[in-house]
mmCIF file of C-alpha atoms in Angstrom:
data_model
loop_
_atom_site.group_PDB
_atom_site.id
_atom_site.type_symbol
_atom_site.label_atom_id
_atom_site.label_comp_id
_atom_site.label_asym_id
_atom_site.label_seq_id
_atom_site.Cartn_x
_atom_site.Cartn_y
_atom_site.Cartn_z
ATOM 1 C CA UNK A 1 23.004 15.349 -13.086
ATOM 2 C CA UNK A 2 19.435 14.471 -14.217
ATOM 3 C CA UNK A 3 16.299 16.743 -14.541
ATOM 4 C CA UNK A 4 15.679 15.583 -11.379
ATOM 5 C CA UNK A 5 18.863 15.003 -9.253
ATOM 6 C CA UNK A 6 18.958 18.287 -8.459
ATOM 7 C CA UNK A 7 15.265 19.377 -7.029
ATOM 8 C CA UNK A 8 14.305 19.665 -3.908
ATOM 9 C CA UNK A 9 12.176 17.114 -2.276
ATOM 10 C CA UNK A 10 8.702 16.679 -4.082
ATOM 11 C CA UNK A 11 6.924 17.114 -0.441
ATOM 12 C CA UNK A 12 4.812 20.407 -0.238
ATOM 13 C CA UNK A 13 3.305 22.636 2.249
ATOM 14 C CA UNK A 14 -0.254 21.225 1.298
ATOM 15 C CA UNK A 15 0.564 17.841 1.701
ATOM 16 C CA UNK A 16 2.172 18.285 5.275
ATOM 17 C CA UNK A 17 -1.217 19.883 6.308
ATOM 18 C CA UNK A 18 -3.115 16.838 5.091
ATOM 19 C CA UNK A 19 -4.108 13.913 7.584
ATOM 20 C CA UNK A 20 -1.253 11.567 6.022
ATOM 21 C CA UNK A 21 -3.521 8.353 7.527
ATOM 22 C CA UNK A 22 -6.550 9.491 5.656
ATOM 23 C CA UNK A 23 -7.735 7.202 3.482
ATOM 24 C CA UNK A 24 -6.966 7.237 -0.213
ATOM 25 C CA UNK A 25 -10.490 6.493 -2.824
ATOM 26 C CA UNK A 26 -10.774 2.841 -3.442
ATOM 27 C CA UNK A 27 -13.089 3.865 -6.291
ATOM 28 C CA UNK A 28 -11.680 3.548 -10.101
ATOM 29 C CA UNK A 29 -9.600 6.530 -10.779
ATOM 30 C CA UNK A 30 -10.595 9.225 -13.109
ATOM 31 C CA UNK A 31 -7.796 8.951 -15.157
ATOM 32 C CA UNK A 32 -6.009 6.166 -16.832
ATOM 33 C CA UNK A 33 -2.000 5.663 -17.093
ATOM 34 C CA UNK A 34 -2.144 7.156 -20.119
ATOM 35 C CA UNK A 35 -3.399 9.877 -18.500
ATOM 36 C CA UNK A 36 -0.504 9.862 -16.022
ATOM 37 C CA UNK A 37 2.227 9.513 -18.769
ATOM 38 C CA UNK A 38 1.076 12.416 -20.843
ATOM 39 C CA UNK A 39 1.664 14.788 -17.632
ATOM 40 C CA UNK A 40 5.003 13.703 -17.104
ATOM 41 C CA UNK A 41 7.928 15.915 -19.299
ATOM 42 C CA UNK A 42 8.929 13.450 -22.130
ATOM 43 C CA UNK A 43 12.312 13.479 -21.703
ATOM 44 C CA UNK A 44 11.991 11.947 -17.771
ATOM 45 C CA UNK A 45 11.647 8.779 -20.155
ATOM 46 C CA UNK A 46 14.957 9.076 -21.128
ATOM 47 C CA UNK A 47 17.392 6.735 -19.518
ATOM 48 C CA UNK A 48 21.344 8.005 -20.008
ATOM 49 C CA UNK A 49 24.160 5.607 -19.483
ATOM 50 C CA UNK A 50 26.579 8.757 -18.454
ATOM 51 C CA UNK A 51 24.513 9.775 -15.680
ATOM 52 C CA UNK A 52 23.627 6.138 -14.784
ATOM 53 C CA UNK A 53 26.970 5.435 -14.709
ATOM 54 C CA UNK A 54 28.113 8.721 -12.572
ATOM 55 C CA UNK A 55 26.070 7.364 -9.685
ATOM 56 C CA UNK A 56 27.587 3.939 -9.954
ATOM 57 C CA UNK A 57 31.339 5.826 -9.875
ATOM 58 C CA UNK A 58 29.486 8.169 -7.193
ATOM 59 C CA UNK A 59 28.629 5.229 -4.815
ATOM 60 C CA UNK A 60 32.082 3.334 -5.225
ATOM 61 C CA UNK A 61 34.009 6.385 -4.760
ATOM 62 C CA UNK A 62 32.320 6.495 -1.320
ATOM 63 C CA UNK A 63 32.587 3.181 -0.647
ATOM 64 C CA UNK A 64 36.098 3.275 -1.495
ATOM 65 C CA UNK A 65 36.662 6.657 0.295
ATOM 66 C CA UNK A 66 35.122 5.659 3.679
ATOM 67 C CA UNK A 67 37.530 1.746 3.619
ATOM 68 C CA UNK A 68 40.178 4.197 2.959
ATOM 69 C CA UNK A 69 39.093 6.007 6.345
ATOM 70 C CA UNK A 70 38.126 3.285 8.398
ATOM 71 C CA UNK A 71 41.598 1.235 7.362
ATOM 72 C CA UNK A 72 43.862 4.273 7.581
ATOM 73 C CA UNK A 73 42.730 5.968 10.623
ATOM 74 C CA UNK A 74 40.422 4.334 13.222
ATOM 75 C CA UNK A 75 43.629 2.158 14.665
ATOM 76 C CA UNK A 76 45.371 6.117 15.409
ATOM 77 C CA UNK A 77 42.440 7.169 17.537
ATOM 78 C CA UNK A 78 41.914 6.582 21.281
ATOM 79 C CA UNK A 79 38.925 4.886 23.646
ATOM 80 C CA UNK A 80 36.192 5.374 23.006
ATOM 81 C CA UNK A 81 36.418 7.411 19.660
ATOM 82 C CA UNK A 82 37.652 4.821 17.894
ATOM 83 C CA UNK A 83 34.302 3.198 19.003
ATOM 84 C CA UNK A 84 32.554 5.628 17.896
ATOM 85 C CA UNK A 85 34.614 6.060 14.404
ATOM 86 C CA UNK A 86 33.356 2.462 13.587
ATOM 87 C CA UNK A 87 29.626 2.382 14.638
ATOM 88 C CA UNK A 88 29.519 5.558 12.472
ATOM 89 C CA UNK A 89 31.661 3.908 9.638
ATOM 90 C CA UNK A 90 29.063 0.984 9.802
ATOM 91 C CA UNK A 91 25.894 2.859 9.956
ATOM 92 C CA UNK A 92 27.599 5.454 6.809
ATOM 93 C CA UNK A 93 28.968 2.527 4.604
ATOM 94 C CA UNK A 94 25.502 0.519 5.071
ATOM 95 C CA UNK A 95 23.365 2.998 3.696
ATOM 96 C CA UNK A 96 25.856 4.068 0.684
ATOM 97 C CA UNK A 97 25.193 0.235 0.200
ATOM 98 C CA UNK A 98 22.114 0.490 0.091
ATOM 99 C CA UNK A 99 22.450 3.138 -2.489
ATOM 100 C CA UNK A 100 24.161 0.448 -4.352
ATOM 101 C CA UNK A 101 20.854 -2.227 -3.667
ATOM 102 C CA UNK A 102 19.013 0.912 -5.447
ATOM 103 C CA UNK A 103 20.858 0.930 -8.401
ATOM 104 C CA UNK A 104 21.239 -2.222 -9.258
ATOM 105 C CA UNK A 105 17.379 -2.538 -8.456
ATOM 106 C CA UNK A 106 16.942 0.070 -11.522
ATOM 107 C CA UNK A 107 18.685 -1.590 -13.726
ATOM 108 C CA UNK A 108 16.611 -5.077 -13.214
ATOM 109 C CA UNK A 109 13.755 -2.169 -14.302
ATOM 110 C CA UNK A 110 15.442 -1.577 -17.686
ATOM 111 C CA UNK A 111 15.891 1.598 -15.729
ATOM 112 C CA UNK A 112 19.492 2.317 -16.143
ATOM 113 C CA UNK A 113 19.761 2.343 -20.005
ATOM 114 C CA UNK A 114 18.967 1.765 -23.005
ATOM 115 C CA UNK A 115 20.828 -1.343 -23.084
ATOM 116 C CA UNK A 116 19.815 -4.614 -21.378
ATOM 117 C CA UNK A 117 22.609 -6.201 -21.369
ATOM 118 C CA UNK A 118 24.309 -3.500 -19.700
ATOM 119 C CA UNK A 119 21.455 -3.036 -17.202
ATOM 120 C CA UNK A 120 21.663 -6.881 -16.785
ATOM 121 C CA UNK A 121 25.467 -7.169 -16.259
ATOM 122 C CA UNK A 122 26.136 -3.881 -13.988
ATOM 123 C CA UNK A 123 23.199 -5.374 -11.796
ATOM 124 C CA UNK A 124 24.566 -8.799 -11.861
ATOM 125 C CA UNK A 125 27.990 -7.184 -10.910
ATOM 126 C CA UNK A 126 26.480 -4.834 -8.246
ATOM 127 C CA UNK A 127 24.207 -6.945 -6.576
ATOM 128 C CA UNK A 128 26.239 -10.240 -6.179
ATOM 129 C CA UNK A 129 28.893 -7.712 -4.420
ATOM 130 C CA UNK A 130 26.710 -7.029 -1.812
ATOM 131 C CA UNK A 131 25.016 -11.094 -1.616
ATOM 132 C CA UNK A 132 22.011 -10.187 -3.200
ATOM 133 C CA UNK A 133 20.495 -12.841 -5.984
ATOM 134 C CA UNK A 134 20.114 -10.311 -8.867
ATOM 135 C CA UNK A 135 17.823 -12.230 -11.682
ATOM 136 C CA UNK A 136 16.160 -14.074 -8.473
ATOM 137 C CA UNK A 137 15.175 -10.368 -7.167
ATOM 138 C CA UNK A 138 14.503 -8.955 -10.553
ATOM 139 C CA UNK A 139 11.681 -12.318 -11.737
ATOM 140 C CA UNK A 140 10.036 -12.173 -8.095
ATOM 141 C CA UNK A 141 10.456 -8.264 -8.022
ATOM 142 C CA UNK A 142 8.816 -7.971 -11.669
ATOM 143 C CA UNK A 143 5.571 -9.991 -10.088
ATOM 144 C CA UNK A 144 5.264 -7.687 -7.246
ATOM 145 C CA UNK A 145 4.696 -4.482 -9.604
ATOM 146 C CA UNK A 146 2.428 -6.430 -11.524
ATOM 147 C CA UNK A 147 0.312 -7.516 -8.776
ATOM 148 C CA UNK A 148 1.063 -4.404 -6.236
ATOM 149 C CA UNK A 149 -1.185 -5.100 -2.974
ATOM 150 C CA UNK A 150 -3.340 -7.817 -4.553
ATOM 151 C CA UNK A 151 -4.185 -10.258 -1.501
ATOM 152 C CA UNK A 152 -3.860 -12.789 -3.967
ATOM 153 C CA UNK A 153 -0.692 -12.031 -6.702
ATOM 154 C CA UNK A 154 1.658 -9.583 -4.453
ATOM 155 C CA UNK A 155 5.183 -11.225 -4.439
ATOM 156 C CA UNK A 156 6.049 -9.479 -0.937
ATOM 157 C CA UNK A 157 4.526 -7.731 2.190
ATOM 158 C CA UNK A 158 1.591 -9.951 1.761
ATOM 159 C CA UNK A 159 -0.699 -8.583 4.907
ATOM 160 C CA UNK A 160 -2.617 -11.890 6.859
ATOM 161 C CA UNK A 161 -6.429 -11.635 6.726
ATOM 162 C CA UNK A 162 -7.310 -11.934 9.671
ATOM 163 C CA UNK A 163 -8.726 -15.033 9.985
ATOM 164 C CA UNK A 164 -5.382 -16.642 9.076
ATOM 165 C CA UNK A 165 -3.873 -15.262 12.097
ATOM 166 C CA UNK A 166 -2.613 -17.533 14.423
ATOM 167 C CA UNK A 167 -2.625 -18.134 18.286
ATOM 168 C CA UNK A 168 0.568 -16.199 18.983
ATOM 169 C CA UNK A 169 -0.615 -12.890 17.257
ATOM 170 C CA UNK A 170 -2.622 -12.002 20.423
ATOM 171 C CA UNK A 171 0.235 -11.843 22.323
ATOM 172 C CA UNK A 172 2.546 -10.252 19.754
ATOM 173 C CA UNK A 173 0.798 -6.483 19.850
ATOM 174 C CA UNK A 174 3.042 -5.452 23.267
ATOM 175 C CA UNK A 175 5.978 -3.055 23.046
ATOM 176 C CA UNK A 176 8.710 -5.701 24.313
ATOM 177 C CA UNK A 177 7.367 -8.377 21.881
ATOM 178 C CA UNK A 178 6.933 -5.140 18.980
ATOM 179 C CA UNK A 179 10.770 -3.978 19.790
ATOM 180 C CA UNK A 180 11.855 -7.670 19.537
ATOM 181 C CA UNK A 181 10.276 -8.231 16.041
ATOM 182 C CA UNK A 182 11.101 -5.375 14.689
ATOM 183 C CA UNK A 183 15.090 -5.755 15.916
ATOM 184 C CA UNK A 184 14.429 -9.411 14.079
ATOM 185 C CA UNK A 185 12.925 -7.780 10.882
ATOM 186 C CA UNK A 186 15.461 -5.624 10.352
ATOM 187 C CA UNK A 187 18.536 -7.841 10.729
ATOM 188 C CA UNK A 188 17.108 -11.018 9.679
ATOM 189 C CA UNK A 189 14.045 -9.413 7.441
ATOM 190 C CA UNK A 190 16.143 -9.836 3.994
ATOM 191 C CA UNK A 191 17.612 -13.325 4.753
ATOM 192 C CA UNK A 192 14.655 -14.868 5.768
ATOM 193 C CA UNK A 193 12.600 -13.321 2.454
ATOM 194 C CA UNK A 194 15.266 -14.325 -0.073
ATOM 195 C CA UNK A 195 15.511 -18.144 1.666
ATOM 196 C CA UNK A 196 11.754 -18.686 3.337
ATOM 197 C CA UNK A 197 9.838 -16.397 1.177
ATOM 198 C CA UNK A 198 9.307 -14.600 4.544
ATOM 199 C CA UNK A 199 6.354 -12.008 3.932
ATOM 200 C CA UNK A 200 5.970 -13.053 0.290
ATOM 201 C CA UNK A 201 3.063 -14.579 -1.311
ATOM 202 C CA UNK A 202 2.170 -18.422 -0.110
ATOM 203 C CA UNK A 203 2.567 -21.012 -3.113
ATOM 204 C CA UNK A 204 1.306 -23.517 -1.470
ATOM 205 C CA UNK A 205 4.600 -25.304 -0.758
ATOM 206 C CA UNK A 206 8.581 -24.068 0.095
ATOM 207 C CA UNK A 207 9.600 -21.278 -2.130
ATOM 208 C CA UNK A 208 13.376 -19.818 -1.839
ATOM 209 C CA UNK A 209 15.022 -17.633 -4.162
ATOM 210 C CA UNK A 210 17.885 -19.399 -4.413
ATOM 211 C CA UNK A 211 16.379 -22.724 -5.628
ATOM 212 C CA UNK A 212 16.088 -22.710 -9.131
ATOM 213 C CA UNK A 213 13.026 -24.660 -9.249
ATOM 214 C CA UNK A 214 11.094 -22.950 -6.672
ATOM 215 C CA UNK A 215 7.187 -21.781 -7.553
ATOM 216 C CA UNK A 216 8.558 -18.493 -7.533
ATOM 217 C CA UNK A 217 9.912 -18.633 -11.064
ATOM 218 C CA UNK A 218 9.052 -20.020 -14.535
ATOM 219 C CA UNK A 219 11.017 -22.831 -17.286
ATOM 220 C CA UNK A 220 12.803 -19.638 -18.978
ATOM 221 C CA UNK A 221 13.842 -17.917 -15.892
ATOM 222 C CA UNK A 222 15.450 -20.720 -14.305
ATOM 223 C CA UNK A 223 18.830 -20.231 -16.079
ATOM 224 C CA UNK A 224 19.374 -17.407 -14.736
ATOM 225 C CA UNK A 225 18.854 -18.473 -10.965
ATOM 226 C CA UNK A 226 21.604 -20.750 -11.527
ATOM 227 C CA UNK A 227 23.684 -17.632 -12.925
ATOM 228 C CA UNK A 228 22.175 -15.448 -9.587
ATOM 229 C CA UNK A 229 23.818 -18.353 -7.564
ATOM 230 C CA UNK A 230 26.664 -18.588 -9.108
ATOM 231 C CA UNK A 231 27.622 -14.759 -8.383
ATOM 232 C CA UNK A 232 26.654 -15.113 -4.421
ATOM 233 C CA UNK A 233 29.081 -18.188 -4.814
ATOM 234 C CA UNK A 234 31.852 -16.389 -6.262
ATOM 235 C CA UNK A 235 31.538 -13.310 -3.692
ATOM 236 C CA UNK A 236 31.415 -15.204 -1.234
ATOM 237 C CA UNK A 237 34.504 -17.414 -2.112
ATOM 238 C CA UNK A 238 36.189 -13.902 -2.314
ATOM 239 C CA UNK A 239 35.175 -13.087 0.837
ATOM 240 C CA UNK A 240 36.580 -15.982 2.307
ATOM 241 C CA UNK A 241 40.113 -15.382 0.805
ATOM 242 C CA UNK A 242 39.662 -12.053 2.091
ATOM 243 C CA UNK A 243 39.206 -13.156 5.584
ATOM 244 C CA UNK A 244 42.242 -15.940 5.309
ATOM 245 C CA UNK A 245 44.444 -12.782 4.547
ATOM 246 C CA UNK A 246 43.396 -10.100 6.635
ATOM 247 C CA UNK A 247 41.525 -11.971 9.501
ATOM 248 C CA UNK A 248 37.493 -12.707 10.254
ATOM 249 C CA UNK A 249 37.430 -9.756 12.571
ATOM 250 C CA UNK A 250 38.700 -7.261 9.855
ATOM 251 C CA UNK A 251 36.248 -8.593 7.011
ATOM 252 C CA UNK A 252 33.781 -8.101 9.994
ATOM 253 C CA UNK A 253 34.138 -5.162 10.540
ATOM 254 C CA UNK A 254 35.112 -3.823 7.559
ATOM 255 C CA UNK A 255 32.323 -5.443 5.319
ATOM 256 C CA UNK A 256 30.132 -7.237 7.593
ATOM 257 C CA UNK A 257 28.532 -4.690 9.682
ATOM 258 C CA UNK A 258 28.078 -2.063 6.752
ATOM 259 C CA UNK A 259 26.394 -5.250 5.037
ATOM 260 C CA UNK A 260 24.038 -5.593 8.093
ATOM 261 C CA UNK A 261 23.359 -1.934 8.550
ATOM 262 C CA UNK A 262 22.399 -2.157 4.547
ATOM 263 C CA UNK A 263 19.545 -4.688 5.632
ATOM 264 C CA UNK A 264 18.509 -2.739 8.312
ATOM 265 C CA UNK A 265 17.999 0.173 5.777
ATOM 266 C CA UNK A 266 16.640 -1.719 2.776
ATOM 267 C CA UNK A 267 13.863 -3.551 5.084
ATOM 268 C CA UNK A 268 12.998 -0.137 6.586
ATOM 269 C CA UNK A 269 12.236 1.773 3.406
ATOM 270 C CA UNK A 270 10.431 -0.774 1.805
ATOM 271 C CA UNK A 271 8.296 -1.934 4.739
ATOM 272 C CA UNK A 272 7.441 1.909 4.956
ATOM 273 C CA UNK A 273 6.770 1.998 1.422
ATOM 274 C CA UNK A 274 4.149 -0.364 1.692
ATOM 275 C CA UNK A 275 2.617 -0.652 5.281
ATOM 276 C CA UNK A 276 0.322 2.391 5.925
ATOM 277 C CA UNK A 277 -3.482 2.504 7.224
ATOM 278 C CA UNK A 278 -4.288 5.304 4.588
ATOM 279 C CA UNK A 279 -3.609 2.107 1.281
ATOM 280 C CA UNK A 280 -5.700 -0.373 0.897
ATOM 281 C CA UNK A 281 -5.165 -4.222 -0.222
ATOM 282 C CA UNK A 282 -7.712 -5.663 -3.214
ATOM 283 C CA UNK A 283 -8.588 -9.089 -3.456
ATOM 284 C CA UNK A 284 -9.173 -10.704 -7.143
ATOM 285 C CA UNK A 285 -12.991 -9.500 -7.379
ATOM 286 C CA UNK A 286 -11.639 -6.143 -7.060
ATOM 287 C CA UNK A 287 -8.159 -5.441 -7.922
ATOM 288 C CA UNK A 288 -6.711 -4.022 -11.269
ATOM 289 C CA UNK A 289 -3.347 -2.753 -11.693
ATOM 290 C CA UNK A 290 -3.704 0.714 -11.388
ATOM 291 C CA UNK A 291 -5.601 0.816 -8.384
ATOM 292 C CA UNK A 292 -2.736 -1.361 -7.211
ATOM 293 C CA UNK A 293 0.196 0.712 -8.428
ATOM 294 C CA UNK A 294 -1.226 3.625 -6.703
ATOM 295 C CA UNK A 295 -1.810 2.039 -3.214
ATOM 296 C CA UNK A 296 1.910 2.887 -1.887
ATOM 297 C CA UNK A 297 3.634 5.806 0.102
ATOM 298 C CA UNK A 298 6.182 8.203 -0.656
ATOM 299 C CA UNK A 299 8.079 8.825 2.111
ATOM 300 C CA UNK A 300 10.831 11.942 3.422
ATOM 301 C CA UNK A 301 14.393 10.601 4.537
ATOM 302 C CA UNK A 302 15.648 14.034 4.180
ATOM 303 C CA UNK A 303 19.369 14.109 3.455
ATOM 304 C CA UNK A 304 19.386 10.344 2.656
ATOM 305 C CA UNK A 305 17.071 10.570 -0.270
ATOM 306 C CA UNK A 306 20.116 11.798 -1.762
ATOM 307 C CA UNK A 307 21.983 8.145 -1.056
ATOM 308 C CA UNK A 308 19.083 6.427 -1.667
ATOM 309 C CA UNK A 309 18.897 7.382 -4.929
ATOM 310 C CA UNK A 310 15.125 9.154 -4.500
ATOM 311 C CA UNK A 311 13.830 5.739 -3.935
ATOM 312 C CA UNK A 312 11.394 6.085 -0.769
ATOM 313 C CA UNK A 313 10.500 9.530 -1.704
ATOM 314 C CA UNK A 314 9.284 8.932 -5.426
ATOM 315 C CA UNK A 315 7.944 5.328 -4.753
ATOM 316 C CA UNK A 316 4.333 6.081 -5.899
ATOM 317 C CA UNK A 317 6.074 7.145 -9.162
ATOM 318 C CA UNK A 318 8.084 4.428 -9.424
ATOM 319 C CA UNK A 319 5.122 1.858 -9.398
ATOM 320 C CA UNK A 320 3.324 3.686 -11.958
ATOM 321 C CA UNK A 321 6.435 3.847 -14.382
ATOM 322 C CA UNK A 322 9.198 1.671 -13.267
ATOM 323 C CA UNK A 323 11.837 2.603 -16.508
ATOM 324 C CA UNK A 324 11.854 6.175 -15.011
ATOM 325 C CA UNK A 325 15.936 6.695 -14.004
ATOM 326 C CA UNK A 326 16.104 7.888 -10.487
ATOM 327 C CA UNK A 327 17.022 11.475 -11.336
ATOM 328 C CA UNK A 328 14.409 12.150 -13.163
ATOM 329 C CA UNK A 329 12.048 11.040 -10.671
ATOM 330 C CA UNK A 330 11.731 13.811 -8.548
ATOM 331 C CA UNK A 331 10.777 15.871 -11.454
ATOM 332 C CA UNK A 332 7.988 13.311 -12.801
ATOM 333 C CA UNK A 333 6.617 13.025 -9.389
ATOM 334 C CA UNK A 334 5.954 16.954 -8.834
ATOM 335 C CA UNK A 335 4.358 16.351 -12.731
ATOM 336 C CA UNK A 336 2.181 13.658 -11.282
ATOM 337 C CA UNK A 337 0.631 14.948 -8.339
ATOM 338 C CA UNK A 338 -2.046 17.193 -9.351
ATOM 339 C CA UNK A 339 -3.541 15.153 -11.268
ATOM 340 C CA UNK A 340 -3.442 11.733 -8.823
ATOM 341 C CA UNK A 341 -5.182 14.578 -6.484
ATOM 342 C CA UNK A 342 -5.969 12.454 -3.461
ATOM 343 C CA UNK A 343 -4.620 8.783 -5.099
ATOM 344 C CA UNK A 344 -1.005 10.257 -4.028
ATOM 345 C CA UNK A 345 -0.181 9.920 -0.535
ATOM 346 C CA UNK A 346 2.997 10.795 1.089
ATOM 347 C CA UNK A 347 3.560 10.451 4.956
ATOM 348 C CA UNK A 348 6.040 13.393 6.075
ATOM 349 C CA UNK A 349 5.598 11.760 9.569
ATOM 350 C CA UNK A 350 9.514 11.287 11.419
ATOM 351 C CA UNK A 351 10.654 8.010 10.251
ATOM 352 C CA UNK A 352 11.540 6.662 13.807
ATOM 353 C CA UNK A 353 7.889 7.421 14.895
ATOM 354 C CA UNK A 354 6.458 5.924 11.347
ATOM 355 C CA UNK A 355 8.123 2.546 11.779
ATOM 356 C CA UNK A 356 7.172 2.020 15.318
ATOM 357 C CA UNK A 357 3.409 3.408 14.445
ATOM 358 C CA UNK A 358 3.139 1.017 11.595
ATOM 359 C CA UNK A 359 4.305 -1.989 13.270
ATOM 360 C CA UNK A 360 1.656 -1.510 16.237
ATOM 361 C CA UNK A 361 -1.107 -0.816 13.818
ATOM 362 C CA UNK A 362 -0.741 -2.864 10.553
ATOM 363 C CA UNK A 363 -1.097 -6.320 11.762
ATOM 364 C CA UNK A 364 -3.279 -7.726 9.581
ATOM 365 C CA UNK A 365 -5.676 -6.377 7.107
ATOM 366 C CA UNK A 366 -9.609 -6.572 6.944
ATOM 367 C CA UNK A 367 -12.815 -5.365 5.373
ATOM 368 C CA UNK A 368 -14.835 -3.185 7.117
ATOM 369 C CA UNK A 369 -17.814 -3.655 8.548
ATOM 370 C CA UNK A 370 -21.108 -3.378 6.917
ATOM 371 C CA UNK A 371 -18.672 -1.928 3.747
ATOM 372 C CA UNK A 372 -20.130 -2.268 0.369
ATOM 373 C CA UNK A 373 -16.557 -2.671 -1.454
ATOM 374 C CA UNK A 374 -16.542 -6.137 -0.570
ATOM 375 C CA UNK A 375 -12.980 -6.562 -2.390
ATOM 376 C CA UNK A 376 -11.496 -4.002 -0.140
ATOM 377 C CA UNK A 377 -9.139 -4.802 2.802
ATOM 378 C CA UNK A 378 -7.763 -2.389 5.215
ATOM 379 C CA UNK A 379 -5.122 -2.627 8.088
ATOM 380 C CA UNK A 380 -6.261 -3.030 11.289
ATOM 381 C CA UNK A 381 -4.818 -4.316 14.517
ATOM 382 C CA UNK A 382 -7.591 -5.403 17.177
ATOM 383 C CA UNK A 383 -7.052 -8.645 18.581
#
């Protein structure tokens, strides 16, 4: 639809030879975002309701078109296919849902038009179908692009020095205890962020995204926190009637599972996007915002970055210029890349092998010894 939606994947031969855990320059870039902007085609700036609004009838359409599937059909077929029809109808519905999450993520960007209050109220509507707080995520969001991998400002994947580690860690670095935490991560990873703060930056005190007053937010945001509630309560009474209609089991199944499977997706690309040993973390003596925008990785889903809207694989971009529509992001990122040079990292590594490699290696983050950039903090995971 977009100048972008219809390019091929912004990965290129040279950048699969390249180490993808080499380290990317800590020092001040030679160019400024201005810099970055003018390379970019002027008219990736340009955010169309009609297309926006094709991939929100895209996305329902499918969401529609595989209930339709699952409802009609799956009670015809016999053991074990039927089985198999549903784990498949799960694992299919949760990522179109999290094609959804993507969307209405844009549009708490100012991403999806030119309109705020349309960006506002399709995200509203979008998000609160699928339990997520939309103006809690878009406030606490907003802070984490303005303080990307600053020890002391990030909103979320906040790395432990390590120092703050505690007891248990030593014994966490095992495969059973690894498989175990990342099973928990990726089922209870979104939960325990929007009610603990799980991950996210430490206030001082209890922070949840549903509580209006939490630290998280400020006097003229908490409104709309109410309003955030308010659409999690109303989905959620519809989900009940649902389930006094059709039965627990069906809105299970039907809903429930897809729902989890979209966690399971949405905690995997974002942890990806920002746990790497090649990006480093800046504390206040030596973070700025550019340096911070940069330090994240583009990653290849292959077919899914399709579904998922370009969101993993154009995530660099997306930090750098978060009003940037989806389909034109492809585009801007092949614009971008020569001149980021080696500020640009993308990890082509398998994503099964990526996940599990992160999660053994980027336990906490330190400086290194006998460094000189005394603001600069890297992952490491010796215990």
């Amino acid at each position: 639809m977009g100048g972008g939606g219809n390019m091929s994947n912004p990965t290129t031969k040279i950048e699969l030879k390249k180490n993808p855990l080499q380290r990317m320059p800590t020092s001040k870039p030679p160019f400024t975002i201005g810099d970055i902007k003018k390379a970019i085609p002027p008219h990736c700036f340009k955010r169309s309701l009609i297309h926006s609004f094709y991939y929100v009838a895209r996305d329902l359409s499918l969401v529609f078109a595989f209930y339709y599937i699952a409802s009609t059909y799956f009670h015809l077929l016999p053991s074990p296919y039927c089985y198999l029809a549903w784990i498949t109808y799960w694992i299919v519905q949760g990522c179109v849902f999290t094609g959804i999450w993507m969307i209405s993520h844009e549009c708490g960007h100012q991403a999806f038009s030119d309109y705020p209050w349309v960006d506002d109220t399709v995200g509203f509507i979008l998000h609160s179908s699928i339990l997520v707080p939309y103006f809690s995520l878009k406030y606490s969001h907003g802070r984490h692009h303005a303080h990307n991998n600053s020890l002391d400002g990030d909103q979320i994947y906040v790395p432990k020095i390590k120092a703050e580690l505690q007891w248990f860690y030593k014994y966490s670095n095992n495969p059973l205890v690894r498989m175990l935490l990342l099973v928990t991560a990726l089922t209870l990873g979104t939960f325990l962020y929007w009610t603990i703060n799980f991950t996210g930056k430490n206030y001082g005190r209890f922070a949840c995204h549903f509580d209006p007053y939490a630290p998280i937010y400020n006097d003229r945001e908490r409104f709309w926190i109410y309003i955030s509630d308010a659409g999690l309560i109303a989905t959620t009474y519809v989900l009940y009637r649902i389930a006094m209609t059709q039965g627990i089991a069906w809105l299970v199944c039907i809903y429930g599972m897809p729902l989890l499977f979209h966690n399971v997706f949405f905690v995997m690309v974002t942890f990806l996007n920002h746990n790497h040993l090649s990006v480093p973390h800046y504390d206040s003596s030596e973070w700025d915002w550019l340096r911070g925008a940069l330090a994240t990785v583009d990653r290849d889903y292959g077919m899914l970055n399709m579904i998922l809207h370009n969101f993993a694989d154009t995530h660099v971009l997306h930090h750098l210029f978060s009003t940037i529509p989806h389909y034109h992001a492809v585009e801007a990122t092949k614009a971008v890349k020569p001149l980021l040079g080696e500020y640009y990292q993308f990890d082509g590594t398998p994503i099964y092998k990526a996940l599990w490699r992160e999660l053994r290696e980027c336990i906490y983050v330190e400086k290194d010894e006998g460094s000189h950039d005394n603001g600069v903090f890297w992952f490491k995971n010796k215990l």
